[in-house]
mmCIF file of C-alpha atoms and ligand atoms in Angstrom:
data_model
loop_
_atom_site.group_PDB
_atom_site.id
_atom_site.type_symbol
_atom_site.label_atom_id
_atom_site.label_comp_id
_atom_site.label_asym_id
_atom_site.label_seq_id
_atom_site.Cartn_x
_atom_site.Cartn_y
_atom_site.Cartn_z
ATOM 1 C CA MET A 28 -28.049 3.555 14.435
ATOM 2 C CA SER A 29 -31.031 2.427 12.176
ATOM 3 C CA ARG A 30 -30.644 0.388 9.214
ATOM 4 C CA PRO A 31 -29.565 2.560 6.120
ATOM 5 C CA ILE A 32 -29.963 1.243 2.529
ATOM 6 C CA LEU A 33 -26.886 0.246 0.909
ATOM 7 C CA GLN A 34 -27.509 3.044 -1.738
ATOM 8 C CA THR A 35 -27.292 5.819 0.624
ATOM 9 C CA LEU A 36 -23.916 4.629 1.965
ATOM 10 C CA LEU A 37 -22.655 4.218 -1.689
ATOM 11 C CA ARG A 38 -23.389 7.846 -2.030
ATOM 12 C CA ASP A 39 -21.257 8.775 0.790
ATOM 13 C CA ALA A 40 -19.697 12.033 -0.258
ATOM 14 C CA ARG A 41 -16.783 12.099 2.538
ATOM 15 C CA LEU A 42 -14.601 9.898 0.496
ATOM 16 C CA PRO A 43 -13.827 9.353 -3.079
ATOM 17 C CA ARG A 44 -16.365 6.728 -4.800
ATOM 18 C CA LEU A 45 -13.813 4.021 -5.290
ATOM 19 C CA GLU A 46 -12.785 4.117 -1.574
ATOM 20 C CA VAL A 47 -16.488 4.163 -0.341
ATOM 21 C CA ARG A 48 -17.131 1.055 -2.536
ATOM 22 C CA MET A 49 -13.878 -0.761 -1.442
ATOM 23 C CA LEU A 50 -14.892 -0.197 2.179
ATOM 24 C CA LEU A 51 -18.414 -1.376 1.835
ATOM 25 C CA GLU A 52 -17.196 -4.376 -0.121
ATOM 26 C CA HIS A 53 -14.789 -5.104 2.767
ATOM 27 C CA VAL A 54 -17.596 -4.706 5.468
ATOM 28 C CA LEU A 55 -20.212 -6.666 3.635
ATOM 29 C CA ASN A 56 -17.856 -9.205 2.352
ATOM 30 C CA LYS A 57 -19.586 -8.999 -1.108
ATOM 31 C CA PRO A 58 -18.154 -8.169 -4.629
ATOM 32 C CA ARG A 59 -19.129 -5.171 -6.436
ATOM 33 C CA ALA A 60 -21.644 -6.866 -8.711
ATOM 34 C CA TRP A 61 -23.552 -8.017 -5.641
ATOM 35 C CA MET A 62 -23.753 -4.373 -4.085
ATOM 36 C CA LEU A 63 -25.045 -2.950 -7.308
ATOM 37 C CA ALA A 64 -27.751 -5.738 -7.529
ATOM 38 C CA HIS A 65 -28.851 -5.267 -3.876
ATOM 39 C CA ASP A 66 -28.355 -1.584 -3.503
ATOM 40 C CA THR A 67 -31.868 -1.090 -1.936
ATOM 41 C CA ASP A 68 -31.271 -3.650 0.614
ATOM 42 C CA PRO A 69 -31.043 -2.318 4.224
ATOM 43 C CA ILE A 70 -27.592 -3.218 5.687
ATOM 44 C CA GLU A 71 -27.295 -4.567 9.105
ATOM 45 C CA SER A 72 -26.543 -1.728 11.789
ATOM 46 C CA TRP A 73 -23.446 -3.292 13.058
ATOM 47 C CA GLN A 74 -22.154 -3.329 9.630
ATOM 48 C CA ALA A 75 -23.109 0.230 9.076
ATOM 49 C CA GLN A 76 -21.177 1.031 12.491
ATOM 50 C CA GLN A 77 -18.215 -0.827 11.187
ATOM 51 C CA TYR A 78 -18.262 1.109 7.805
ATOM 52 C CA GLN A 79 -18.501 4.488 9.853
ATOM 53 C CA ALA A 80 -15.583 3.515 11.820
ATOM 54 C CA LEU A 81 -13.571 2.680 8.831
ATOM 55 C CA VAL A 82 -14.694 5.939 7.267
ATOM 56 C CA THR A 83 -13.408 7.868 10.469
ATOM 57 C CA ARG A 84 -9.913 6.046 10.135
ATOM 58 C CA ARG A 85 -9.565 6.708 6.300
ATOM 59 C CA LEU A 86 -10.351 10.431 7.094
ATOM 60 C CA ALA A 87 -7.860 10.292 9.531
ATOM 61 C CA GLY A 88 -5.309 9.287 6.956
ATOM 62 C CA GLU A 89 -5.039 5.387 7.153
ATOM 63 C CA PRO A 90 -3.981 3.767 3.895
ATOM 64 C CA MET A 91 -6.926 1.904 2.198
ATOM 65 C CA ALA A 92 -4.753 -1.306 2.052
ATOM 66 C CA TYR A 93 -4.548 -1.428 5.751
ATOM 67 C CA LEU A 94 -8.105 -0.710 6.198
ATOM 68 C CA VAL A 95 -9.215 -3.578 4.005
ATOM 69 C CA GLY A 96 -6.353 -5.669 4.767
ATOM 70 C CA HIS A 97 -5.313 -6.429 1.286
ATOM 71 C CA ARG A 98 -3.673 -5.130 -1.722
ATOM 72 C CA GLU A 99 -3.282 -6.334 -5.517
ATOM 73 C CA PHE A 100 0.158 -6.952 -7.157
ATOM 74 C CA MET A 101 1.070 -8.508 -10.324
ATOM 75 C CA GLY A 102 -2.456 -9.733 -10.653
ATOM 76 C CA HIS A 103 -2.393 -11.470 -7.241
ATOM 77 C CA ASP A 104 -4.316 -10.472 -4.077
ATOM 78 C CA PHE A 105 -1.951 -10.307 -1.010
ATOM 79 C CA ALA A 106 -2.805 -9.693 2.464
ATOM 80 C CA VAL A 107 -1.119 -6.869 4.124
ATOM 81 C CA THR A 108 -1.068 -5.423 7.816
ATOM 82 C CA PRO A 109 0.690 -2.357 9.244
ATOM 83 C CA ASP A 110 3.569 -4.650 9.825
ATOM 84 C CA VAL A 111 4.595 -4.535 6.153
ATOM 85 C CA LEU A 112 4.956 -2.021 3.590
ATOM 86 C CA ILE A 113 1.899 -1.632 1.059
ATOM 87 C CA PRO A 114 2.993 -3.020 -2.313
ATOM 88 C CA ARG A 115 3.746 -0.319 -4.884
ATOM 89 C CA PRO A 116 2.876 -0.548 -8.775
ATOM 90 C CA GLU A 117 6.490 0.417 -9.409
ATOM 91 C CA THR A 118 7.729 -2.622 -7.698
ATOM 92 C CA GLU A 119 6.105 -4.612 -10.412
ATOM 93 C CA LEU A 120 9.068 -3.543 -12.720
ATOM 94 C CA LEU A 121 11.411 -5.619 -10.334
ATOM 95 C CA VAL A 122 9.371 -8.776 -10.754
ATOM 96 C CA GLU A 123 8.885 -8.201 -14.468
ATOM 97 C CA THR A 124 12.552 -7.832 -15.067
ATOM 98 C CA ALA A 125 13.211 -10.962 -12.702
ATOM 99 C CA LEU A 126 10.864 -12.935 -14.585
ATOM 100 C CA ALA A 127 12.043 -11.926 -17.938
ATOM 101 C CA TRP A 128 15.703 -13.005 -16.943
ATOM 102 C CA LEU A 129 14.275 -16.290 -15.735
ATOM 103 C CA ALA A 130 12.542 -17.073 -18.831
ATOM 104 C CA ASP A 131 15.946 -18.135 -20.240
ATOM 105 C CA ARG A 132 17.102 -19.804 -17.069
ATOM 106 C CA PRO A 133 13.951 -21.249 -15.540
ATOM 107 C CA GLU A 134 15.715 -23.366 -12.883
ATOM 108 C CA SER A 135 17.561 -20.665 -11.291
ATOM 109 C CA ALA A 136 18.067 -20.088 -7.651
ATOM 110 C CA VAL A 137 16.525 -16.788 -6.629
ATOM 111 C CA LEU A 138 16.835 -14.736 -3.571
ATOM 112 C CA ASP A 139 14.634 -11.828 -2.369
ATOM 113 C CA LEU A 140 16.112 -9.725 0.430
ATOM 114 C CA GLY A 141 13.830 -7.873 2.748
ATOM 115 C CA THR A 142 10.533 -9.491 1.212
ATOM 116 C CA GLY A 143 8.258 -7.764 3.725
ATOM 117 C CA SER A 144 4.640 -9.044 2.848
ATOM 118 C CA GLY A 145 6.387 -11.369 0.302
ATOM 119 C CA VAL A 146 4.923 -9.834 -2.971
ATOM 120 C CA ILE A 147 8.230 -9.963 -5.012
ATOM 121 C CA ALA A 148 9.187 -13.577 -3.849
ATOM 122 C CA VAL A 149 5.591 -15.072 -4.226
ATOM 123 C CA SER A 150 5.074 -13.270 -7.707
ATOM 124 C CA ILE A 151 8.266 -14.739 -8.937
ATOM 125 C CA ALA A 152 7.678 -18.085 -7.611
ATOM 126 C CA LEU A 153 4.147 -18.022 -9.311
ATOM 127 C CA GLY A 154 5.684 -16.641 -12.532
ATOM 128 C CA ALA A 155 8.672 -19.053 -12.655
ATOM 129 C CA PRO A 156 7.505 -22.147 -10.928
ATOM 130 C CA GLN A 157 10.648 -24.081 -11.870
ATOM 131 C CA ALA A 158 12.963 -21.516 -9.981
ATOM 132 C CA THR A 159 13.865 -22.073 -6.391
ATOM 133 C CA VAL A 160 12.968 -19.000 -4.506
ATOM 134 C CA THR A 161 14.372 -17.990 -1.032
ATOM 135 C CA ALA A 162 13.194 -14.740 0.692
ATOM 136 C CA THR A 163 14.571 -13.225 3.876
ATOM 137 C CA ASP A 164 13.401 -10.284 6.362
ATOM 138 C CA ILE A 165 14.737 -9.097 9.659
ATOM 139 C CA SER A 166 11.169 -8.618 10.947
ATOM 140 C CA ALA A 167 9.459 -11.685 12.258
ATOM 141 C CA THR A 168 6.032 -10.257 11.886
ATOM 142 C CA ALA A 169 6.793 -9.478 8.111
ATOM 143 C CA LEU A 170 7.897 -12.871 7.551
ATOM 144 C CA GLN A 171 4.681 -14.237 9.167
ATOM 145 C CA MET A 172 2.864 -12.161 6.592
ATOM 146 C CA ALA A 173 5.086 -13.243 3.744
ATOM 147 C CA VAL A 174 4.481 -17.176 4.918
ATOM 148 C CA ARG A 175 0.802 -16.442 4.981
ATOM 149 C CA ASN A 176 0.716 -14.815 1.403
ATOM 150 C CA ALA A 177 2.692 -17.745 0.050
ATOM 151 C CA ALA A 178 0.302 -20.175 1.431
ATOM 152 C CA ARG A 179 -2.823 -18.250 0.510
ATOM 153 C CA LEU A 180 -1.386 -18.183 -3.098
ATOM 154 C CA ASN A 181 0.098 -21.436 -3.353
ATOM 155 C CA ALA A 182 3.693 -20.418 -3.950
ATOM 156 C CA ARG A 183 6.615 -22.361 -3.011
ATOM 157 C CA VAL A 184 9.033 -20.086 -1.294
ATOM 158 C CA ASP A 185 11.546 -20.873 1.469
ATOM 159 C CA PHE A 186 11.840 -18.034 4.067
ATOM 160 C CA ALA A 187 14.950 -17.034 6.404
ATOM 161 C CA GLN A 188 14.992 -14.445 9.275
ATOM 162 C CA GLY A 189 17.732 -12.146 9.547
ATOM 163 C CA SER A 190 19.513 -9.015 8.365
ATOM 164 C CA TRP A 191 20.059 -9.181 4.608
ATOM 165 C CA TYR A 192 22.662 -12.109 3.917
ATOM 166 C CA GLU A 193 22.937 -12.832 7.568
ATOM 167 C CA ALA A 194 19.785 -14.634 7.372
ATOM 168 C CA LEU A 195 21.159 -17.197 4.831
ATOM 169 C CA PRO A 196 23.640 -20.383 5.284
ATOM 170 C CA PRO A 197 27.136 -19.350 4.720
ATOM 171 C CA ARG A 198 27.414 -21.498 1.568
ATOM 172 C CA ALA A 199 24.267 -20.604 -0.205
ATOM 173 C CA ARG A 200 24.497 -19.290 -3.578
ATOM 174 C CA TYR A 201 21.993 -17.799 -6.048
ATOM 175 C CA ASP A 202 21.785 -17.102 -9.753
ATOM 176 C CA LEU A 203 19.356 -14.067 -9.283
ATOM 177 C CA ILE A 204 19.129 -11.697 -6.212
ATOM 178 C CA VAL A 205 16.512 -8.979 -6.129
ATOM 179 C CA SER A 206 15.526 -6.534 -3.521
ATOM 180 C CA ASN A 207 13.348 -3.661 -2.575
ATOM 181 C CA PRO A 208 15.113 -2.398 0.362
ATOM 182 C CA PRO A 209 14.322 0.747 2.611
ATOM 183 C CA TYR A 210 15.995 3.563 0.517
ATOM 184 C CA ILE A 211 14.307 6.691 1.686
ATOM 185 C CA SER A 212 16.722 8.997 3.650
ATOM 186 C CA ARG A 213 16.184 9.551 7.195
ATOM 187 C CA ASP A 214 15.673 13.168 6.750
ATOM 188 C CA ASP A 215 13.091 12.852 3.734
ATOM 189 C CA GLU A 216 10.040 14.890 4.650
ATOM 190 C CA HIS A 217 7.660 12.436 2.890
ATOM 191 C CA LEU A 218 8.112 9.973 5.744
ATOM 192 C CA GLY A 219 5.677 12.459 7.745
ATOM 193 C CA GLN A 220 3.213 12.557 4.834
ATOM 194 C CA GLY A 221 0.155 10.368 3.551
ATOM 195 C CA ASP A 222 0.364 6.492 3.685
ATOM 196 C CA LEU A 223 4.132 6.410 4.788
ATOM 197 C CA ARG A 224 3.197 7.871 8.238
ATOM 198 C CA PHE A 225 1.362 4.510 8.801
ATOM 199 C CA GLU A 226 3.929 2.092 7.240
ATOM 200 C CA PRO A 227 6.684 0.416 9.232
ATOM 201 C CA ARG A 228 9.640 2.971 9.421
ATOM 202 C CA GLY A 229 12.252 0.086 8.927
ATOM 203 C CA ALA A 230 10.778 -0.681 5.559
ATOM 204 C CA LEU A 231 10.932 2.766 4.383
ATOM 205 C CA THR A 232 14.275 4.282 5.650
ATOM 206 C CA ASP A 233 17.624 2.821 6.441
ATOM 207 C CA GLY A 234 18.140 5.396 9.166
ATOM 208 C CA ALA A 235 20.858 6.723 7.148
ATOM 209 C CA ASN A 236 21.028 8.694 3.750
ATOM 210 C CA GLY A 237 18.837 6.179 1.931
ATOM 211 C CA LEU A 238 21.996 4.306 0.148
ATOM 212 C CA ARG A 239 23.277 2.377 3.386
ATOM 213 C CA ASP A 240 21.238 -0.919 2.868
ATOM 214 C CA LEU A 241 21.452 -0.607 -0.861
ATOM 215 C CA THR A 242 25.262 -0.571 -0.381
ATOM 216 C CA THR A 243 25.126 -3.566 1.923
ATOM 217 C CA ILE A 244 23.042 -5.521 -0.596
ATOM 218 C CA VAL A 245 25.286 -4.638 -3.700
ATOM 219 C CA ASN A 246 28.446 -5.307 -1.990
ATOM 220 C CA GLY A 247 27.277 -8.469 -0.328
ATOM 221 C CA ALA A 248 25.881 -9.885 -3.588
ATOM 222 C CA VAL A 249 29.543 -10.320 -5.088
ATOM 223 C CA ASP A 250 29.961 -13.377 -2.534
ATOM 224 C CA ARG A 251 26.469 -14.711 -2.957
ATOM 225 C CA LEU A 252 25.957 -14.722 -6.929
ATOM 226 C CA ARG A 253 27.241 -17.659 -9.050
ATOM 227 C CA PRO A 254 29.363 -16.740 -11.991
ATOM 228 C CA GLY A 255 27.084 -14.887 -14.371
ATOM 229 C CA GLY A 256 24.692 -14.109 -11.617
ATOM 230 C CA THR A 257 22.442 -11.235 -11.691
ATOM 231 C CA LEU A 258 21.227 -8.446 -9.093
ATOM 232 C CA TRP A 259 18.348 -6.116 -9.504
ATOM 233 C CA VAL A 260 17.564 -3.656 -6.732
ATOM 234 C CA GLU A 261 14.763 -1.023 -6.590
ATOM 235 C CA HIS A 262 15.552 2.475 -5.459
ATOM 236 C CA GLY A 263 14.456 5.955 -5.113
ATOM 237 C CA TRP A 264 13.884 8.225 -8.044
ATOM 238 C CA ASP A 265 17.236 10.221 -7.478
ATOM 239 C CA GLN A 266 19.386 7.207 -6.654
ATOM 240 C CA ALA A 267 20.096 5.578 -10.111
ATOM 241 C CA ALA A 268 23.318 7.009 -10.889
ATOM 242 C CA ALA A 269 24.576 6.561 -7.436
ATOM 243 C CA VAL A 270 23.371 2.716 -7.321
ATOM 244 C CA ARG A 271 24.985 2.169 -10.927
ATOM 245 C CA ARG A 272 28.211 3.363 -9.268
ATOM 246 C CA LEU A 273 27.944 0.977 -6.482
ATOM 247 C CA LEU A 274 27.443 -1.760 -8.845
ATOM 248 C CA THR A 275 30.210 -0.946 -10.951
ATOM 249 C CA ASN A 276 32.657 -0.385 -8.050
ATOM 250 C CA ALA A 277 31.601 -3.816 -6.714
ATOM 251 C CA GLY A 278 32.624 -5.371 -10.109
ATOM 252 C CA PHE A 279 29.340 -5.889 -11.799
ATOM 253 C CA LYS A 280 29.203 -5.811 -15.595
ATOM 254 C CA ASN A 281 26.358 -4.651 -17.978
ATOM 255 C CA VAL A 282 25.140 -2.193 -15.243
ATOM 256 C CA SER A 283 22.041 -0.567 -16.374
ATOM 257 C CA SER A 284 18.942 1.207 -15.054
ATOM 258 C CA LEU A 285 15.310 0.673 -15.983
ATOM 259 C CA ARG A 286 12.393 3.153 -16.045
ATOM 260 C CA ASP A 287 9.045 2.467 -14.364
ATOM 261 C CA LEU A 288 5.756 3.360 -16.140
ATOM 262 C CA PRO A 289 5.899 7.062 -14.992
ATOM 263 C CA GLY A 290 9.429 7.196 -16.636
ATOM 264 C CA ILE A 291 11.615 7.261 -13.596
ATOM 265 C CA GLU A 292 14.734 5.249 -13.266
ATOM 266 C CA ARG A 293 13.572 2.912 -10.715
ATOM 267 C CA ILE A 294 15.703 -0.211 -10.554
ATOM 268 C CA SER A 295 19.202 -0.814 -11.329
ATOM 269 C CA GLY A 296 21.287 -3.923 -11.833
ATOM 270 C CA GLY A 297 24.222 -5.823 -13.291
ATOM 271 C CA SER A 298 25.772 -9.254 -13.597
ATOM 272 C CA LEU A 299 29.068 -10.892 -12.527
HETATM 273 N N1 LIG B 318 8.724 3.385 -3.018
HETATM 274 C C1 LIG B 318 8.357 3.652 -1.732
HETATM 275 C C2 LIG B 318 8.070 5.089 -1.530
HETATM 276 O O1 LIG B 318 8.665 6.116 -2.081
HETATM 277 C C3 LIG B 318 9.730 3.463 -0.872
HETATM 278 C C4 LIG B 318 9.738 2.027 -0.542
HETATM 279 C C5 LIG B 318 11.146 1.544 -0.191
HETATM 280 O O2 LIG B 318 11.860 2.280 0.605
HETATM 281 N N2 LIG B 318 11.695 0.651 -0.585
HETATM 282 O O3 LIG B 318 7.029 5.416 -0.918
#
């Protein structure tokens, strides 16, 4: 391929403008302002080829976050690969709720179960630097990602590998437990659509009705929280009442749900 000028590529109509720009920023490794100032520059043919390859993958449905290798969450830039779920804006509600709770109890021990790329644990550690944050995941490749993100953002987080509470020393206790577990039902048709097709199945569905891992987390929290301790979990749009019931049945008090920006009851929690 000859050397096209940047402007020609920026006008590529096969994808939304924002996506074109994000792919070019990634290929050229330059910020937007640079591209606007250099839009009549010819670009190297290997970069043009790399760009074309990314467009082809994007047109086949691969998520932007995997193509460019990162995604913003709570104002921080996190590395992401297909080993981990892509951070969702609605999960910021879980982090904001945790940080509000920690504002009155800054030296708390916090546990994030199933951390994936580490966005929740790292954002809490950065927003509440006096807290002690532990994060778990059953997936070794996910934990590597989380470790990398903690290092890249200078967050102090302890990591442990294993299934939910099994990752932890038997006597470890926490003041606040948070989790965004897989909560999509095995039969949900969304698993075969859009970005979800490319994300790790084990981070999306519990392989059951969507409440299996949530149940494990809620019931297990009773033995892992200190008196007065609090649990908040993220769940699906239609699971709030079921999760509140799980919390109440497990002995939690002050059980409530909070709505995300689109108005969906997205997290539920309670205290002991
Ligand atoms: N919120 C994600 C979705 O609906 C699911 C994430 C999860 O299962 N924790 O795409």
